[in-house]
């Protein structure tokens, strides 16, 4: 069963022909409950791909089908962590994390009645990413990495069945990052949402994903894919074992080839 | 010594003194103006019906305190009603204009044209419609005050960063939800800044209308006073008006600080406004 199905999708920013062609003929299938990582050179259209899947930008050509339905506008089943944290500056960290609950059904209509439970859930998530004690801080009182972690919580709070993560760990140190890999793996194993993760960290891709997709340079499309057959739950040491290292090397070759064909 | 943390430096005393100075300075400026004014009037022996000295103004204000208070109350209420109407209409119209580029493009020229009309010129027309009295003054205050509110709210909503809108849209939020959760909070700093302008405009509108077409209010009092050559009393009316203006301005500024602390990044930032 395919949950996300992109068929030869192209997207050009701007009205006329001299706008940037960000995607060209991108075909992508993700099964229900699958964890997919997307890697590729900077500016190749990964973030654009995320916006197309969630319906934030309509494609110029091609079809986008999510959960069996053609995507014509923004989805309400997705949780998205944007590349920039984009927290609302007038809300505290906690209020920012709880924002989706005010919009998405069924939480929206339960929120008032089960306020305490939801509040506890938001606090637990924040504690999970190491933001305990910063619930009442405003975004400008957080560091860049802390904002990113809060934005990750915001993507998770409403238990979305499609999780879109655009470089969610990019501005974190390696140890925090690895901790969050494990946390994300646990979350995924517990609820099995469909995940599309964009990352520049190949170790991260191999550690987390069932399948890694490599994108070409702009205009982006999927040029290679690799299954990762490591058993779950995976541990961090595994990323240094020959299988993972070889996989990272192979992916690295693909990306460097993609970059050189563009230049 | 093992402990090499540097000693905590006390906050520089001159900084604290400057903070205190900041609070006193405005009052010193006002008192200074009156002192210089008094000295100039006495030194050049200016006639009272040309420019009365502050001492004469205060004396006259005290002597006529009862009619001044009654008329000031009238002016104050007129202004506040006009102002509140302006807030209501300005806010709603601002939301409508700011949240749709079609509305923005189609209404803006008409609004600019409307705002270019001197409101004094409208008062006689209002008198024809509503007669002499409080209503034309309320409407004049409203007409002058609502425009800056509308423009500011519209600009605040129209210039919301697309990234912030995307956060809401990615959750499947409706247009109205996007406006309510992002557009409105985002435009609040603009809104409160415009209130400070609008309240002083509203006083101008009320006084102008009262001067032309009323039998009550500070504007009327000043008109009567000057026709009787009671120039100090007319000046006392001006003074009372500016005191009311400053007071309302401070109320608006306090509301602004409370509601939009997040935008000023104040240390005493309030809890995030829900909704
Ligand atoms: N809103 C936009 N309007 C116009 N062009 C855009 C817009 N967003 C992205 N682009 C262009 O589309 C191309 C792909 O951008 P995108 O953000 O998808 O890259 P990316 O793969 O996410 O890069 P990175 O790894 O650096 O985040 C870029 O060349 C960029 O200039
Ligand atoms: Mg990107």
PDB file of N, CA and C in Angstrom, chain A residues 29-83:
ATOM      1  N   UNK A  29       7.749   6.877  -4.274  1.00  0.00           N
ATOM      2  CA  UNK A  29       6.663   6.130  -3.640  1.00  0.00           C
ATOM      3  C   UNK A  29       7.096   5.769  -2.232  1.00  0.00           C
ATOM      4  N   UNK A  30       6.244   6.017  -1.278  1.00  0.00           N
ATOM      5  CA  UNK A  30       6.552   5.672   0.099  1.00  0.00           C
ATOM      6  C   UNK A  30       5.392   4.848   0.642  1.00  0.00           C
ATOM      7  N   UNK A  31       5.717   3.690   1.214  1.00  0.00           N
ATOM      8  CA  UNK A  31       4.670   2.818   1.733  1.00  0.00           C
ATOM      9  C   UNK A  31       4.180   3.324   3.086  1.00  0.00           C
ATOM     10  N   UNK A  32       2.998   2.875   3.466  1.00  0.00           N
ATOM     11  CA  UNK A  32       2.456   3.240   4.776  1.00  0.00           C
ATOM     12  C   UNK A  32       3.391   2.744   5.870  1.00  0.00           C
ATOM     13  N   UNK A  33       3.732   3.616   6.790  1.00  0.00           N
ATOM     14  CA  UNK A  33       4.572   3.223   7.908  1.00  0.00           C
ATOM     15  C   UNK A  33       6.043   3.106   7.569  1.00  0.00           C
ATOM     16  N   UNK A  34       6.413   3.504   6.366  1.00  0.00           N
ATOM     17  CA  UNK A  34       7.813   3.411   5.977  1.00  0.00           C
ATOM     18  C   UNK A  34       8.567   4.653   6.431  1.00  0.00           C
ATOM     19  N   UNK A  35       9.859   4.475   6.679  1.00  0.00           N
ATOM     20  CA  UNK A  35      10.722   5.592   7.058  1.00  0.00           C
ATOM     21  C   UNK A  35      11.703   5.817   5.917  1.00  0.00           C
ATOM     22  N   UNK A  36      11.546   6.957   5.241  1.00  0.00           N
ATOM     23  CA  UNK A  36      12.369   7.231   4.069  1.00  0.00           C
ATOM     24  C   UNK A  36      13.229   8.454   4.329  1.00  0.00           C
ATOM     25  N   UNK A  37      14.493   8.387   3.930  1.00  0.00           N
ATOM     26  CA  UNK A  37      15.362   9.555   4.034  1.00  0.00           C
ATOM     27  C   UNK A  37      15.687  10.050   2.633  1.00  0.00           C
ATOM     28  N   UNK A  38      15.727  11.375   2.473  1.00  0.00           N
ATOM     29  CA  UNK A  38      16.065  11.965   1.187  1.00  0.00           C
ATOM     30  C   UNK A  38      17.362  12.735   1.356  1.00  0.00           C
ATOM     31  N   UNK A  39      18.352  12.411   0.532  1.00  0.00           N
ATOM     32  CA  UNK A  39      19.611  13.147   0.583  1.00  0.00           C
ATOM     33  C   UNK A  39      19.892  13.720  -0.800  1.00  0.00           C
ATOM     34  N   UNK A  40      20.763  14.713  -0.856  1.00  0.00           N
ATOM     35  CA  UNK A  40      21.090  15.323  -2.137  1.00  0.00           C
ATOM     36  C   UNK A  40      21.817  16.626  -1.915  1.00  0.00           C
ATOM     37  N   UNK A  41      22.482  17.135  -2.954  1.00  0.00           N
ATOM     38  CA  UNK A  41      23.250  18.373  -2.795  1.00  0.00           C
ATOM     39  C   UNK A  41      22.353  19.559  -2.438  1.00  0.00           C
ATOM     40  N   UNK A  42      22.951  20.553  -1.820  1.00  0.00           N
ATOM     41  CA  UNK A  42      22.194  21.729  -1.397  1.00  0.00           C
ATOM     42  C   UNK A  42      21.571  22.434  -2.602  1.00  0.00           C
ATOM     43  N   UNK A  43      20.337  22.861  -2.439  1.00  0.00           N
ATOM     44  CA  UNK A  43      19.649  23.593  -3.499  1.00  0.00           C
ATOM     45  C   UNK A  43      19.067  22.697  -4.575  1.00  0.00           C
ATOM     46  N   UNK A  44      18.996  21.380  -4.318  1.00  0.00           N
ATOM     47  CA  UNK A  44      18.537  20.477  -5.373  1.00  0.00           C
ATOM     48  C   UNK A  44      17.019  20.321  -5.359  1.00  0.00           C
ATOM     49  N   UNK A  45      16.356  20.855  -4.356  1.00  0.00           N
ATOM     50  CA  UNK A  45      14.899  20.797  -4.357  1.00  0.00           C
ATOM     51  C   UNK A  45      14.310  19.891  -3.294  1.00  0.00           C
ATOM     52  N   UNK A  46      15.064  19.589  -2.250  1.00  0.00           N
ATOM     53  CA  UNK A  46      14.545  18.696  -1.198  1.00  0.00           C
ATOM     54  C   UNK A  46      13.411  19.365  -0.426  1.00  0.00           C
ATOM     55  N   UNK A  47      13.650  20.625  -0.020  1.00  0.00           N
ATOM     56  CA  UNK A  47      12.589  21.324   0.709  1.00  0.00           C
ATOM     57  C   UNK A  47      11.372  21.521  -0.177  1.00  0.00           C
ATOM     58  N   UNK A  48      11.630  21.770  -1.453  1.00  0.00           N
ATOM     59  CA  UNK A  48      10.536  21.918  -2.406  1.00  0.00           C
ATOM     60  C   UNK A  48       9.711  20.639  -2.484  1.00  0.00           C
ATOM     61  N   UNK A  49      10.420  19.504  -2.500  1.00  0.00           N
ATOM     62  CA  UNK A  49       9.739  18.207  -2.526  1.00  0.00           C
ATOM     63  C   UNK A  49       8.803  18.060  -1.323  1.00  0.00           C
ATOM     64  N   UNK A  50       9.285  18.499  -0.151  1.00  0.00           N
ATOM     65  CA  UNK A  50       8.469  18.412   1.058  1.00  0.00           C
ATOM     66  C   UNK A  50       7.202  19.249   0.914  1.00  0.00           C
ATOM     67  N   UNK A  51       7.371  20.458   0.343  1.00  0.00           N
ATOM     68  CA  UNK A  51       6.215  21.352   0.196  1.00  0.00           C
ATOM     69  C   UNK A  51       5.219  20.790  -0.808  1.00  0.00           C
ATOM     70  N   UNK A  52       5.725  20.073  -1.799  1.00  0.00           N
ATOM     71  CA  UNK A  52       4.819  19.481  -2.788  1.00  0.00           C
ATOM     72  C   UNK A  52       4.022  18.347  -2.153  1.00  0.00           C
ATOM     73  N   UNK A  53       4.713  17.517  -1.373  1.00  0.00           N
ATOM     74  CA  UNK A  53       4.026  16.372  -0.769  1.00  0.00           C
ATOM     75  C   UNK A  53       2.932  16.834   0.186  1.00  0.00           C
ATOM     76  N   UNK A  54       3.220  17.885   0.974  1.00  0.00           N
ATOM     77  CA  UNK A  54       2.217  18.340   1.940  1.00  0.00           C
ATOM     78  C   UNK A  54       1.184  19.271   1.321  1.00  0.00           C
ATOM     79  N   UNK A  55       1.323  19.551   0.025  1.00  0.00           N
ATOM     80  CA  UNK A  55       0.312  20.364  -0.645  1.00  0.00           C
ATOM     81  C   UNK A  55       0.470  21.854  -0.428  1.00  0.00           C
ATOM     82  N   UNK A  56       1.618  22.280   0.120  1.00  0.00           N
ATOM     83  CA  UNK A  56       1.811  23.717   0.315  1.00  0.00           C
ATOM     84  C   UNK A  56       2.061  24.428  -1.011  1.00  0.00           C
ATOM     85  N   UNK A  57       2.724  23.749  -1.938  1.00  0.00           N
ATOM     86  CA  UNK A  57       2.910  24.287  -3.284  1.00  0.00           C
ATOM     87  C   UNK A  57       2.293  23.307  -4.272  1.00  0.00           C
ATOM     88  N   UNK A  58       1.459  23.773  -5.175  1.00  0.00           N
ATOM     89  CA  UNK A  58       0.941  22.864  -6.207  1.00  0.00           C
ATOM     90  C   UNK A  58       2.029  22.596  -7.242  1.00  0.00           C
ATOM     91  N   UNK A  59       2.163  21.354  -7.689  1.00  0.00           N
ATOM     92  CA  UNK A  59       3.177  21.072  -8.709  1.00  0.00           C
ATOM     93  C   UNK A  59       2.799  21.693 -10.045  1.00  0.00           C
ATOM     94  N   UNK A  60       3.815  22.011 -10.856  1.00  0.00           N
ATOM     95  CA  UNK A  60       3.553  22.560 -12.192  1.00  0.00           C
ATOM     96  C   UNK A  60       3.068  21.452 -13.117  1.00  0.00           C
ATOM     97  N   UNK A  61       3.637  20.265 -12.925  1.00  0.00           N
ATOM     98  CA  UNK A  61       3.198  19.114 -13.724  1.00  0.00           C
ATOM     99  C   UNK A  61       3.305  17.862 -12.868  1.00  0.00           C
ATOM    100  N   UNK A  62       2.577  16.815 -13.254  1.00  0.00           N
ATOM    101  CA  UNK A  62       2.642  15.560 -12.518  1.00  0.00           C
ATOM    102  C   UNK A  62       1.576  15.466 -11.451  1.00  0.00           C
ATOM    103  N   UNK A  63       1.481  14.270 -10.849  1.00  0.00           N
ATOM    104  CA  UNK A  63       0.408  14.028  -9.892  1.00  0.00           C
ATOM    105  C   UNK A  63       0.975  13.707  -8.517  1.00  0.00           C
ATOM    106  N   UNK A  64       0.329  14.228  -7.490  1.00  0.00           N
ATOM    107  CA  UNK A  64       0.704  13.927  -6.111  1.00  0.00           C
ATOM    108  C   UNK A  64      -0.485  13.254  -5.444  1.00  0.00           C
ATOM    109  N   UNK A  65      -0.284  12.044  -4.972  1.00  0.00           N
ATOM    110  CA  UNK A  65      -1.358  11.333  -4.282  1.00  0.00           C
ATOM    111  C   UNK A  65      -0.860  10.949  -2.898  1.00  0.00           C
ATOM    112  N   UNK A  66      -1.614  11.338  -1.875  1.00  0.00           N
ATOM    113  CA  UNK A  66      -1.256  10.965  -0.510  1.00  0.00           C
ATOM    114  C   UNK A  66      -2.458  10.275   0.114  1.00  0.00           C
ATOM    115  N   UNK A  67      -2.213   9.110   0.699  1.00  0.00           N
ATOM    116  CA  UNK A  67      -3.262   8.365   1.365  1.00  0.00           C
ATOM    117  C   UNK A  67      -4.434   8.111   0.415  1.00  0.00           C
ATOM    118  N   UNK A  68      -4.094   7.822  -0.836  1.00  0.00           N
ATOM    119  CA  UNK A  68      -5.123   7.454  -1.798  1.00  0.00           C
ATOM    120  C   UNK A  68      -5.893   8.608  -2.392  1.00  0.00           C
ATOM    121  N   UNK A  69      -5.544   9.841  -1.998  1.00  0.00           N
ATOM    122  CA  UNK A  69      -6.282  10.973  -2.539  1.00  0.00           C
ATOM    123  C   UNK A  69      -5.350  11.975  -3.202  1.00  0.00           C
ATOM    124  N   UNK A  70      -5.773  12.494  -4.318  1.00  0.00           N
ATOM    125  CA  UNK A  70      -5.006  13.504  -5.038  1.00  0.00           C
ATOM    126  C   UNK A  70      -4.867  14.745  -4.155  1.00  0.00           C
ATOM    127  N   UNK A  71      -3.636  15.253  -4.055  1.00  0.00           N
ATOM    128  CA  UNK A  71      -3.402  16.422  -3.204  1.00  0.00           C
ATOM    129  C   UNK A  71      -3.689  17.698  -3.993  1.00  0.00           C
ATOM    130  N   UNK A  72      -4.666  18.480  -3.529  1.00  0.00           N
ATOM    131  CA  UNK A  72      -4.985  19.734  -4.218  1.00  0.00           C
ATOM    132  C   UNK A  72      -4.760  20.942  -3.322  1.00  0.00           C
ATOM    133  N   UNK A  73      -4.609  20.706  -2.029  1.00  0.00           N
ATOM    134  CA  UNK A  73      -4.358  21.807  -1.094  1.00  0.00           C
ATOM    135  C   UNK A  73      -3.609  21.245   0.088  1.00  0.00           C
ATOM    136  N   UNK A  74      -3.256  22.107   1.060  1.00  0.00           N
ATOM    137  CA  UNK A  74      -2.501  21.624   2.218  1.00  0.00           C
ATOM    138  C   UNK A  74      -3.199  20.468   2.933  1.00  0.00           C
ATOM    139  N   UNK A  75      -2.399  19.469   3.327  1.00  0.00           N
ATOM    140  CA  UNK A  75      -2.931  18.304   4.035  1.00  0.00           C
ATOM    141  C   UNK A  75      -3.149  18.634   5.507  1.00  0.00           C
ATOM    142  N   UNK A  76      -4.062  17.926   6.133  1.00  0.00           N
ATOM    143  CA  UNK A  76      -4.209  18.126   7.574  1.00  0.00           C
ATOM    144  C   UNK A  76      -3.724  16.908   8.355  1.00  0.00           C
ATOM    145  N   UNK A  77      -3.204  15.891   7.646  1.00  0.00           N
ATOM    146  CA  UNK A  77      -2.742  14.693   8.348  1.00  0.00           C
ATOM    147  C   UNK A  77      -1.247  14.727   8.586  1.00  0.00           C
ATOM    148  N   UNK A  78      -0.584  15.800   8.112  1.00  0.00           N
ATOM    149  CA  UNK A  78       0.868  15.820   8.178  1.00  0.00           C
ATOM    150  C   UNK A  78       1.364  16.636   9.359  1.00  0.00           C
ATOM    151  N   UNK A  79       2.518  16.233   9.879  1.00  0.00           N
ATOM    152  CA  UNK A  79       3.231  17.061  10.838  1.00  0.00           C
ATOM    153  C   UNK A  79       4.527  17.446  10.168  1.00  0.00           C
ATOM    154  N   UNK A  80       4.802  18.746  10.118  1.00  0.00           N
ATOM    155  CA  UNK A  80       5.959  19.187   9.341  1.00  0.00           C
ATOM    156  C   UNK A  80       6.911  19.969  10.223  1.00  0.00           C
ATOM    157  N   UNK A  81       8.194  19.603  10.175  1.00  0.00           N
ATOM    158  CA  UNK A  81       9.221  20.421  10.808  1.00  0.00           C
ATOM    159  C   UNK A  81       9.974  21.104   9.679  1.00  0.00           C
ATOM    160  N   UNK A  82       9.823  22.408   9.595  1.00  0.00           N
ATOM    161  CA  UNK A  82      10.440  23.146   8.500  1.00  0.00           C
ATOM    162  C   UNK A  82      11.941  23.265   8.724  1.00  0.00           C
ATOM    163  N   UNK A  83      12.637  23.576   7.616  1.00  0.00           N
ATOM    164  CA  UNK A  83      14.084  23.727   7.711  1.00  0.00           C
ATOM    165  C   UNK A  83      14.450  24.877   8.659  1.00  0.00           C
TER     166      UNK A  83
END
